[in-house]
mmCIF file of C-alpha atoms and ligand atoms in Angstrom:
data_model
loop_
_atom_site.group_PDB
_atom_site.id
_atom_site.type_symbol
_atom_site.label_atom_id
_atom_site.label_comp_id
_atom_site.label_asym_id
_atom_site.label_seq_id
_atom_site.Cartn_x
_atom_site.Cartn_y
_atom_site.Cartn_z
ATOM 1 C CA MET A 293 97.505 30.855 135.266
ATOM 2 C CA LYS A 294 101.265 31.391 134.894
ATOM 3 C CA PRO A 295 103.448 28.296 134.536
ATOM 4 C CA ALA A 296 105.081 29.027 137.870
ATOM 5 C CA THR A 297 101.767 28.445 139.773
ATOM 6 C CA ARG A 298 100.722 25.449 137.796
ATOM 7 C CA SER A 299 103.626 23.537 139.261
ATOM 8 C CA LEU A 300 102.468 24.341 142.672
ATOM 9 C CA GLN A 301 99.210 22.349 142.291
ATOM 10 C CA SER A 302 100.978 18.980 142.409
ATOM 11 C CA ARG A 303 102.672 19.557 145.623
ATOM 12 C CA ALA A 304 100.930 17.779 148.515
ATOM 13 C CA VAL A 305 100.041 19.657 151.573
ATOM 14 C CA CYS A 306 100.968 17.533 154.571
ATOM 15 C CA GLN A 307 98.220 17.046 156.963
ATOM 16 C CA SER A 308 98.443 17.794 160.684
ATOM 17 C CA LYS A 309 96.339 17.853 163.774
ATOM 18 C CA ILE A 310 93.949 20.755 163.662
ATOM 19 C CA GLN A 311 92.307 22.297 166.747
ATOM 20 C CA LYS A 312 88.672 22.651 166.098
ATOM 21 C CA PRO A 313 86.436 24.941 168.112
ATOM 22 C CA VAL A 314 84.698 23.057 170.918
ATOM 23 C CA LEU A 315 80.959 23.234 171.122
ATOM 24 C CA SER A 316 79.324 23.244 174.470
ATOM 25 C CA GLU A 317 77.035 20.188 174.854
ATOM 26 C CA GLY A 318 73.711 19.845 176.319
ATOM 27 C CA ARG A 319 71.695 22.251 174.200
ATOM 28 C CA THR A 320 68.699 20.936 172.314
ATOM 29 C CA ASP A 321 68.012 23.702 169.720
ATOM 30 C CA PRO A 322 70.285 22.855 166.779
ATOM 31 C CA LYS A 323 70.306 26.444 165.670
ATOM 32 C CA SER A 324 71.873 27.383 168.991
ATOM 33 C CA LYS A 325 74.919 25.487 168.021
ATOM 34 C CA ILE A 326 75.508 27.165 164.735
ATOM 35 C CA LEU A 327 78.924 28.906 164.971
ATOM 36 C CA LEU A 328 77.698 32.307 163.532
ATOM 37 C CA GLY A 329 78.820 35.754 164.394
ATOM 38 C CA ALA A 330 80.554 39.021 163.053
ATOM 39 C CA HIS A 331 83.723 40.930 163.194
ATOM 40 C CA MET A 332 83.428 43.130 166.224
ATOM 41 C CA SER A 333 85.112 46.414 167.191
ATOM 42 C CA ILE A 334 87.432 46.490 170.151
ATOM 43 C CA GLY A 335 86.777 50.182 170.756
ATOM 44 C CA GLY A 336 86.980 50.817 174.509
ATOM 45 C CA GLY A 337 89.159 47.767 175.087
ATOM 46 C CA VAL A 338 89.214 44.172 173.838
ATOM 47 C CA HIS A 339 86.690 42.886 176.377
ATOM 48 C CA MET A 340 84.164 45.361 174.865
ATOM 49 C CA ALA A 341 83.868 43.208 171.674
ATOM 50 C CA ILE A 342 82.454 40.358 173.780
ATOM 51 C CA GLN A 343 79.413 42.285 174.965
ATOM 52 C CA ARG A 344 78.939 43.722 171.434
ATOM 53 C CA ALA A 345 78.969 40.240 170.002
ATOM 54 C CA CYS A 346 76.588 38.818 172.703
ATOM 55 C CA SER A 347 74.239 41.827 172.406
ATOM 56 C CA VAL A 348 73.357 40.622 168.777
ATOM 57 C CA GLY A 349 73.282 36.943 169.553
ATOM 58 C CA CYS A 350 76.591 35.919 168.020
ATOM 59 C CA THR A 351 78.089 32.431 168.991
ATOM 60 C CA THR A 352 81.442 33.409 167.583
ATOM 61 C CA MET A 353 83.384 36.552 166.568
ATOM 62 C CA GLN A 354 86.486 37.913 165.026
ATOM 63 C CA ILE A 355 88.481 40.865 166.414
ATOM 64 C CA PHE A 356 91.564 42.859 165.835
ATOM 65 C CA VAL A 357 94.082 42.675 168.635
ATOM 66 C CA LYS A 358 94.952 46.371 168.298
ATOM 67 C CA ASN A 359 94.230 49.242 166.004
ATOM 68 C CA ASN A 360 94.161 47.662 162.509
ATOM 69 C CA MET A 361 95.888 50.587 160.812
ATOM 70 C CA GLN A 362 98.893 50.801 163.103
ATOM 71 C CA TRP A 363 102.137 48.897 162.990
ATOM 72 C CA LEU A 364 102.710 48.582 166.677
ATOM 73 C CA ALA A 365 100.968 49.239 170.032
ATOM 74 C CA ARG A 366 101.880 49.201 173.624
ATOM 75 C CA PRO A 367 101.646 45.769 175.079
ATOM 76 C CA LEU A 368 98.265 44.571 176.453
ATOM 77 C CA THR A 369 98.101 45.120 180.248
ATOM 78 C CA ARG A 370 97.302 42.305 182.771
ATOM 79 C CA ARG A 371 94.160 44.174 183.500
ATOM 80 C CA GLU A 372 93.037 44.309 179.892
ATOM 81 C CA ILE A 373 93.834 40.510 179.428
ATOM 82 C CA GLY A 374 92.071 39.749 182.666
ATOM 83 C CA ALA A 375 88.996 41.724 181.668
ATOM 84 C CA PHE A 376 88.815 39.751 178.349
ATOM 85 C CA LEU A 377 89.490 36.312 179.720
ATOM 86 C CA ASN A 378 87.286 36.595 182.789
ATOM 87 C CA HIS A 379 84.438 38.308 181.065
ATOM 88 C CA SER A 380 81.135 36.950 182.313
ATOM 89 C CA GLN A 381 79.787 36.412 178.796
ATOM 90 C CA ARG A 382 82.866 34.957 177.270
ATOM 91 C CA HIS A 383 81.446 31.380 177.457
ATOM 92 C CA GLU A 384 78.525 32.505 175.162
ATOM 93 C CA LEU A 385 81.061 32.759 172.364
ATOM 94 C CA LEU A 386 82.089 29.269 171.350
ATOM 95 C CA SER A 387 84.911 30.503 169.151
ATOM 96 C CA ILE A 388 86.849 33.703 169.205
ATOM 97 C CA PHE A 389 89.678 34.461 166.793
ATOM 98 C CA ALA A 390 91.621 37.344 165.562
ATOM 99 C CA HIS A 391 92.429 39.132 162.252
ATOM 100 C CA ALA A 392 95.730 40.698 161.652
ATOM 101 C CA ASN A 393 96.206 44.406 160.798
ATOM 102 C CA TYR A 394 96.048 45.541 157.157
ATOM 103 C CA LEU A 395 99.494 46.972 156.921
ATOM 104 C CA ILE A 396 101.349 43.776 157.180
ATOM 105 C CA ASN A 397 102.771 42.600 153.885
ATOM 106 C CA LEU A 398 104.989 39.627 154.224
ATOM 107 C CA ALA A 399 106.048 39.907 150.598
ATOM 108 C CA ALA A 400 106.901 43.608 150.996
ATOM 109 C CA THR A 401 109.881 44.691 148.691
ATOM 110 C CA ASN A 402 110.811 47.798 150.662
ATOM 111 C CA PRO A 403 113.241 46.483 153.480
ATOM 112 C CA GLN A 404 111.763 48.823 156.048
ATOM 113 C CA PHE A 405 108.230 47.885 155.248
ATOM 114 C CA HIS A 406 109.048 44.212 155.473
ATOM 115 C CA ALA A 407 110.900 44.570 158.687
ATOM 116 C CA ASN A 408 107.790 46.313 160.108
ATOM 117 C CA SER A 409 105.506 43.568 158.869
ATOM 118 C CA LEU A 410 107.618 40.856 160.607
ATOM 119 C CA ARG A 411 107.598 42.733 163.865
ATOM 120 C CA SER A 412 103.971 43.606 163.643
ATOM 121 C CA LEU A 413 102.922 40.122 162.936
ATOM 122 C CA SER A 414 104.978 38.683 165.821
ATOM 123 C CA GLU A 415 103.508 41.301 168.201
ATOM 124 C CA GLU A 416 99.901 40.463 167.092
ATOM 125 C CA LEU A 417 100.594 36.724 167.531
ATOM 126 C CA ILE A 418 101.714 37.305 170.989
ATOM 127 C CA ARG A 419 98.717 39.519 171.785
ATOM 128 C CA ALA A 420 96.389 36.854 170.272
ATOM 129 C CA ASP A 421 98.045 34.192 172.391
ATOM 130 C CA GLN A 422 97.679 36.294 175.512
ATOM 131 C CA LEU A 423 93.911 36.410 174.903
ATOM 132 C CA LYS A 424 93.955 32.639 174.114
ATOM 133 C CA LEU A 425 92.802 32.950 170.519
ATOM 134 C CA PRO A 426 93.501 29.844 168.433
ATOM 135 C CA PHE A 427 94.383 31.687 165.164
ATOM 136 C CA LEU A 428 95.027 35.052 163.652
ATOM 137 C CA VAL A 429 93.722 35.522 160.083
ATOM 138 C CA LEU A 430 96.236 37.033 157.725
ATOM 139 C CA HIS A 431 96.272 38.079 154.082
ATOM 140 C CA PRO A 432 99.412 36.308 152.675
ATOM 141 C CA GLY A 433 100.782 39.377 151.060
ATOM 142 C CA ALA A 434 101.225 41.381 147.853
ATOM 143 C CA HIS A 435 104.315 40.812 145.688
ATOM 144 C CA LEU A 436 104.333 44.494 144.351
ATOM 145 C CA GLY A 437 105.653 43.608 140.942
ATOM 146 C CA ALA A 438 108.293 41.133 141.955
ATOM 147 C CA GLY A 439 106.214 38.226 140.586
ATOM 148 C CA GLU A 440 104.003 35.553 142.038
ATOM 149 C CA GLU A 441 106.808 33.033 142.694
ATOM 150 C CA ALA A 442 109.207 35.548 144.356
ATOM 151 C CA GLY A 443 106.355 36.831 146.460
ATOM 152 C CA LEU A 444 105.366 33.332 147.697
ATOM 153 C CA GLU A 445 108.990 32.491 148.447
ATOM 154 C CA LYS A 446 109.350 35.764 150.507
ATOM 155 C CA ILE A 447 106.157 34.959 152.402
ATOM 156 C CA ILE A 448 107.432 31.444 153.223
ATOM 157 C CA GLU A 449 110.637 32.838 154.362
ATOM 158 C CA SER A 450 108.900 35.431 156.574
ATOM 159 C CA ILE A 451 106.568 32.988 158.201
ATOM 160 C CA ASP A 452 109.518 30.780 159.091
ATOM 161 C CA HIS A 453 111.375 33.796 160.537
ATOM 162 C CA VAL A 454 108.371 34.919 162.648
ATOM 163 C CA PHE A 455 107.627 31.396 163.925
ATOM 164 C CA SER A 456 111.191 30.734 164.805
ATOM 165 C CA ARG A 457 111.311 33.908 166.962
ATOM 166 C CA ILE A 458 108.216 32.937 168.961
ATOM 167 C CA PRO A 459 108.439 29.100 169.415
ATOM 168 C CA LYS A 460 106.133 28.909 172.476
ATOM 169 C CA ILE A 461 103.205 30.911 170.886
ATOM 170 C CA LYS A 462 100.171 28.693 170.362
ATOM 171 C CA THR A 463 98.087 31.021 168.065
ATOM 172 C CA ARG A 464 98.406 29.875 164.613
ATOM 173 C CA ILE A 465 98.253 31.872 161.410
ATOM 174 C CA ALA A 466 95.162 31.299 159.292
ATOM 175 C CA LEU A 467 96.025 32.346 155.659
ATOM 176 C CA GLU A 468 93.050 33.957 154.019
ATOM 177 C CA THR A 469 91.915 33.581 150.473
ATOM 178 C CA THR A 470 91.988 36.852 148.752
ATOM 179 C CA ALA A 471 90.236 38.557 145.829
ATOM 180 C CA GLY A 472 93.527 38.886 144.042
ATOM 181 C CA GLN A 473 93.304 42.754 143.831
ATOM 182 C CA GLY A 474 96.583 44.427 142.440
ATOM 183 C CA SER A 475 99.408 42.071 143.140
ATOM 184 C CA CYS A 476 97.786 40.348 146.219
ATOM 185 C CA LEU A 477 98.558 36.623 146.549
ATOM 186 C CA GLY A 478 96.227 34.122 147.914
ATOM 187 C CA SER A 479 93.597 34.383 145.122
ATOM 188 C CA LYS A 480 94.358 30.847 143.989
ATOM 189 C CA PHE A 481 93.884 27.913 146.496
ATOM 190 C CA GLU A 482 97.320 26.689 145.078
ATOM 191 C CA HIS A 483 99.029 29.837 146.579
ATOM 192 C CA LEU A 484 98.019 28.864 150.019
ATOM 193 C CA ALA A 485 98.594 25.179 149.467
ATOM 194 C CA TYR A 486 102.182 25.987 148.265
ATOM 195 C CA ILE A 487 103.031 28.214 151.332
ATOM 196 C CA ILE A 488 101.777 25.549 153.682
ATOM 197 C CA SER A 489 103.718 22.833 151.935
ATOM 198 C CA ARG A 490 106.923 24.807 152.120
ATOM 199 C CA VAL A 491 107.147 26.399 155.572
ATOM 200 C CA ARG A 492 109.139 24.634 158.232
ATOM 201 C CA GLU A 493 106.347 24.354 160.698
ATOM 202 C CA PRO A 494 103.039 23.711 158.601
ATOM 203 C CA GLU A 495 101.199 22.654 161.780
ATOM 204 C CA ARG A 496 101.109 26.286 162.735
ATOM 205 C CA LEU A 497 99.227 27.346 159.601
ATOM 206 C CA CYS A 498 95.541 26.892 158.802
ATOM 207 C CA VAL A 499 93.128 28.515 156.312
ATOM 208 C CA CYS A 500 90.269 30.982 156.333
ATOM 209 C CA LEU A 501 87.937 31.152 153.328
ATOM 210 C CA ASP A 502 86.194 34.356 152.398
ATOM 211 C CA THR A 503 83.122 33.952 150.108
ATOM 212 C CA ALA A 504 83.329 37.485 148.684
ATOM 213 C CA HIS A 505 87.151 37.084 147.954
ATOM 214 C CA ILE A 506 87.017 33.580 146.317
ATOM 215 C CA PHE A 507 84.076 34.807 144.111
ATOM 216 C CA ALA A 508 85.840 37.986 143.114
ATOM 217 C CA ALA A 509 88.964 35.827 142.458
ATOM 218 C CA GLY A 510 87.042 33.791 139.981
ATOM 219 C CA TYR A 511 85.757 30.860 141.758
ATOM 220 C CA ASP A 512 82.056 30.630 140.976
ATOM 221 C CA ILE A 513 79.727 30.068 143.902
ATOM 222 C CA GLY A 514 76.626 31.332 142.263
ATOM 223 C CA SER A 515 74.718 28.126 141.983
ATOM 224 C CA GLU A 516 74.611 24.823 144.049
ATOM 225 C CA SER A 517 76.637 22.896 141.484
ATOM 226 C CA ALA A 518 79.246 25.738 141.259
ATOM 227 C CA VAL A 519 79.473 25.885 144.982
ATOM 228 C CA ARG A 520 79.993 22.097 145.288
ATOM 229 C CA LYS A 521 82.631 22.230 142.564
ATOM 230 C CA THR A 522 84.480 25.063 144.274
ATOM 231 C CA PHE A 523 84.513 23.285 147.604
ATOM 232 C CA ARG A 524 85.704 20.073 145.968
ATOM 233 C CA GLU A 525 88.527 22.124 144.394
ATOM 234 C CA PHE A 526 89.291 23.498 147.900
ATOM 235 C CA ASP A 527 89.491 20.027 149.300
ATOM 236 C CA ARG A 528 91.554 18.771 146.451
ATOM 237 C CA VAL A 529 94.161 21.567 146.629
ATOM 238 C CA ILE A 530 94.152 22.609 150.325
ATOM 239 C CA LEU A 531 92.342 19.785 152.263
ATOM 240 C CA ARG A 532 89.100 20.543 154.293
ATOM 241 C CA ASP A 533 90.997 19.952 157.543
ATOM 242 C CA ARG A 534 92.949 23.028 157.210
ATOM 243 C CA LEU A 535 89.835 25.187 157.052
ATOM 244 C CA VAL A 536 89.285 26.885 160.419
ATOM 245 C CA ALA A 537 86.975 29.833 159.604
ATOM 246 C CA ILE A 538 84.700 31.231 156.884
ATOM 247 C CA HIS A 539 84.109 35.004 156.251
ATOM 248 C CA VAL A 540 80.518 35.171 155.115
ATOM 249 C CA ASN A 541 80.297 38.119 152.871
ATOM 250 C CA ASP A 542 78.326 38.792 149.725
ATOM 251 C CA SER A 543 80.124 40.646 146.851
ATOM 252 C CA LYS A 544 79.349 43.993 145.315
ATOM 253 C CA THR A 545 81.584 42.971 142.395
ATOM 254 C CA ALA A 546 81.287 40.221 139.823
ATOM 255 C CA CYS A 547 82.840 36.758 139.724
ATOM 256 C CA GLY A 548 86.487 37.148 138.556
ATOM 257 C CA SER A 549 86.448 40.997 138.962
ATOM 258 C CA ARG A 550 89.467 40.755 141.356
ATOM 259 C CA VAL A 551 87.977 43.739 143.281
ATOM 260 C CA ASP A 552 87.199 43.246 147.013
ATOM 261 C CA ARG A 553 83.995 44.928 147.919
ATOM 262 C CA HIS A 554 81.807 43.337 150.640
ATOM 263 C CA GLU A 555 78.066 43.492 150.486
ATOM 264 C CA HIS A 556 75.181 42.449 152.850
ATOM 265 C CA ILE A 557 74.049 38.867 152.582
ATOM 266 C CA GLY A 558 71.608 38.301 149.638
ATOM 267 C CA ARG A 559 72.112 41.803 148.310
ATOM 268 C CA GLY A 560 75.300 41.158 146.197
ATOM 269 C CA LYS A 561 76.312 39.293 143.249
ATOM 270 C CA ILE A 562 76.847 35.863 144.972
ATOM 271 C CA GLY A 563 73.111 35.202 145.730
ATOM 272 C CA LEU A 564 71.904 33.086 148.654
ATOM 273 C CA GLU A 565 72.783 29.586 147.408
ATOM 274 C CA ALA A 566 76.378 29.524 148.654
ATOM 275 C CA PHE A 567 75.277 30.863 152.043
ATOM 276 C CA ARG A 568 72.510 28.209 152.259
ATOM 277 C CA ILE A 569 75.119 25.512 151.741
ATOM 278 C CA ILE A 570 77.558 26.923 154.143
ATOM 279 C CA MET A 571 74.780 27.155 156.902
ATOM 280 C CA ARG A 572 73.249 23.778 156.216
ATOM 281 C CA ASP A 573 76.007 21.471 155.280
ATOM 282 C CA HIS A 574 77.103 19.414 158.411
ATOM 283 C CA ARG A 575 80.721 19.613 157.183
ATOM 284 C CA PHE A 576 80.824 23.263 158.065
ATOM 285 C CA ARG A 577 78.908 22.987 161.324
ATOM 286 C CA LYS A 578 82.067 23.175 163.433
ATOM 287 C CA ILE A 579 83.549 26.041 161.366
ATOM 288 C CA PRO A 580 82.936 29.487 162.883
ATOM 289 C CA LYS A 581 81.174 31.681 160.173
ATOM 290 C CA VAL A 582 81.748 35.476 160.650
ATOM 291 C CA LEU A 583 80.410 38.463 158.758
ATOM 292 C CA GLU A 584 82.618 41.311 157.644
ATOM 293 C CA THR A 585 79.992 43.557 156.109
ATOM 294 C CA PRO A 586 79.506 47.225 156.379
ATOM 295 C CA LYS A 587 77.756 48.362 159.568
ATOM 296 C CA GLY A 588 77.120 51.353 161.894
ATOM 297 C CA LYS A 589 77.610 51.552 165.658
ATOM 298 C CA ASP A 590 74.298 50.197 166.555
ATOM 299 C CA LEU A 591 75.005 46.846 164.768
ATOM 300 C CA ARG A 592 71.603 46.938 162.968
ATOM 301 C CA GLU A 593 73.150 45.657 159.782
ATOM 302 C CA ASP A 594 74.679 42.679 161.767
ATOM 303 C CA VAL A 595 71.305 41.790 163.189
ATOM 304 C CA GLU A 596 69.725 41.738 159.745
ATOM 305 C CA ASN A 597 72.485 39.662 158.194
ATOM 306 C CA LEU A 598 72.650 37.226 160.991
ATOM 307 C CA LYS A 599 68.884 36.757 160.658
ATOM 308 C CA THR A 600 69.070 36.205 156.947
ATOM 309 C CA LEU A 601 71.814 33.580 157.395
ATOM 310 C CA ARG A 602 70.004 31.802 160.274
ATOM 311 C CA GLY A 603 66.858 31.870 158.051
ATOM 312 C CA LEU A 604 68.684 29.765 155.479
ATOM 313 C CA ILE A 605 69.136 26.825 157.841
ATOM 314 C CA GLY A 606 65.605 25.715 157.729
ATOM 315 C CA SER A 607 64.701 26.670 154.240
HETATM 316 ZN ZN1 ZN C 863 90.757 39.514 155.842
HETATM 317 FE FE1 FE C 864 87.857 38.327 155.015
HETATM 318 FE FE1 FE C 865 87.706 41.612 151.975
#
């Protein structure tokens, strides 16, 4: 760890009120309340994701709010927003949230690229807010050689800028833990804690934990004791209250490899222990857990992975 980041550890992250997903009451089967789902395609319109998720028994899902490889898009029409908000199956999903597009880099060193990132992020927050989504998951950014500290400062500045331009938008940004590939920031819990502690409106930030990413970043979650230790570390550095979502992905790559390759649950290097704890521990009960594993159009792989994860609850 570089000296610049070691000093970040000591900074306290201020606690704030966190919206938690609301569970519908009155169901008796405890498994039915498990907030479990997958990332769903919005092909054919944002509302189409709802029926895709429901068709494989999801109780939560993640979506992109537009094409994930484009900077900008035409605004959502009233009709599209209505089709999503009034979808007859929307109530079956207890939590729906968004993931930002992959082009955004708040630490971009090229001015045009940075300007595009700010605009694109604001636009996506507005779209997510129109769809009443509580948060948009975002990779913090890559410093591209400028150094960790310079990158983190640029991200903090950028978040302040974006939020100041859209004061009324309720959708928060959920900073995602990353694998630390290349110059990507967010591979240490301290990076996220530092950003949260330094922005002007920390109450508009929360955190999404990706199992494949933290494992690749070097946090061991391969055994029960290792998982407990890593989550204790997360609680100490970031605070559990900030956690709003978990990406449940196994990893094709080894712990500490810093290479981000998602694998089907139980078929990668993480093993099942981490997923068993995430599925069973009451502290994660209200946290939506979403798969981001490879799949085809028929969602067969999702069905399989969801079944494996549900199977861990009773084991
Ligand atoms: Zn992500
Ligand atoms: Fe992820
Ligand atoms: Fe990933």
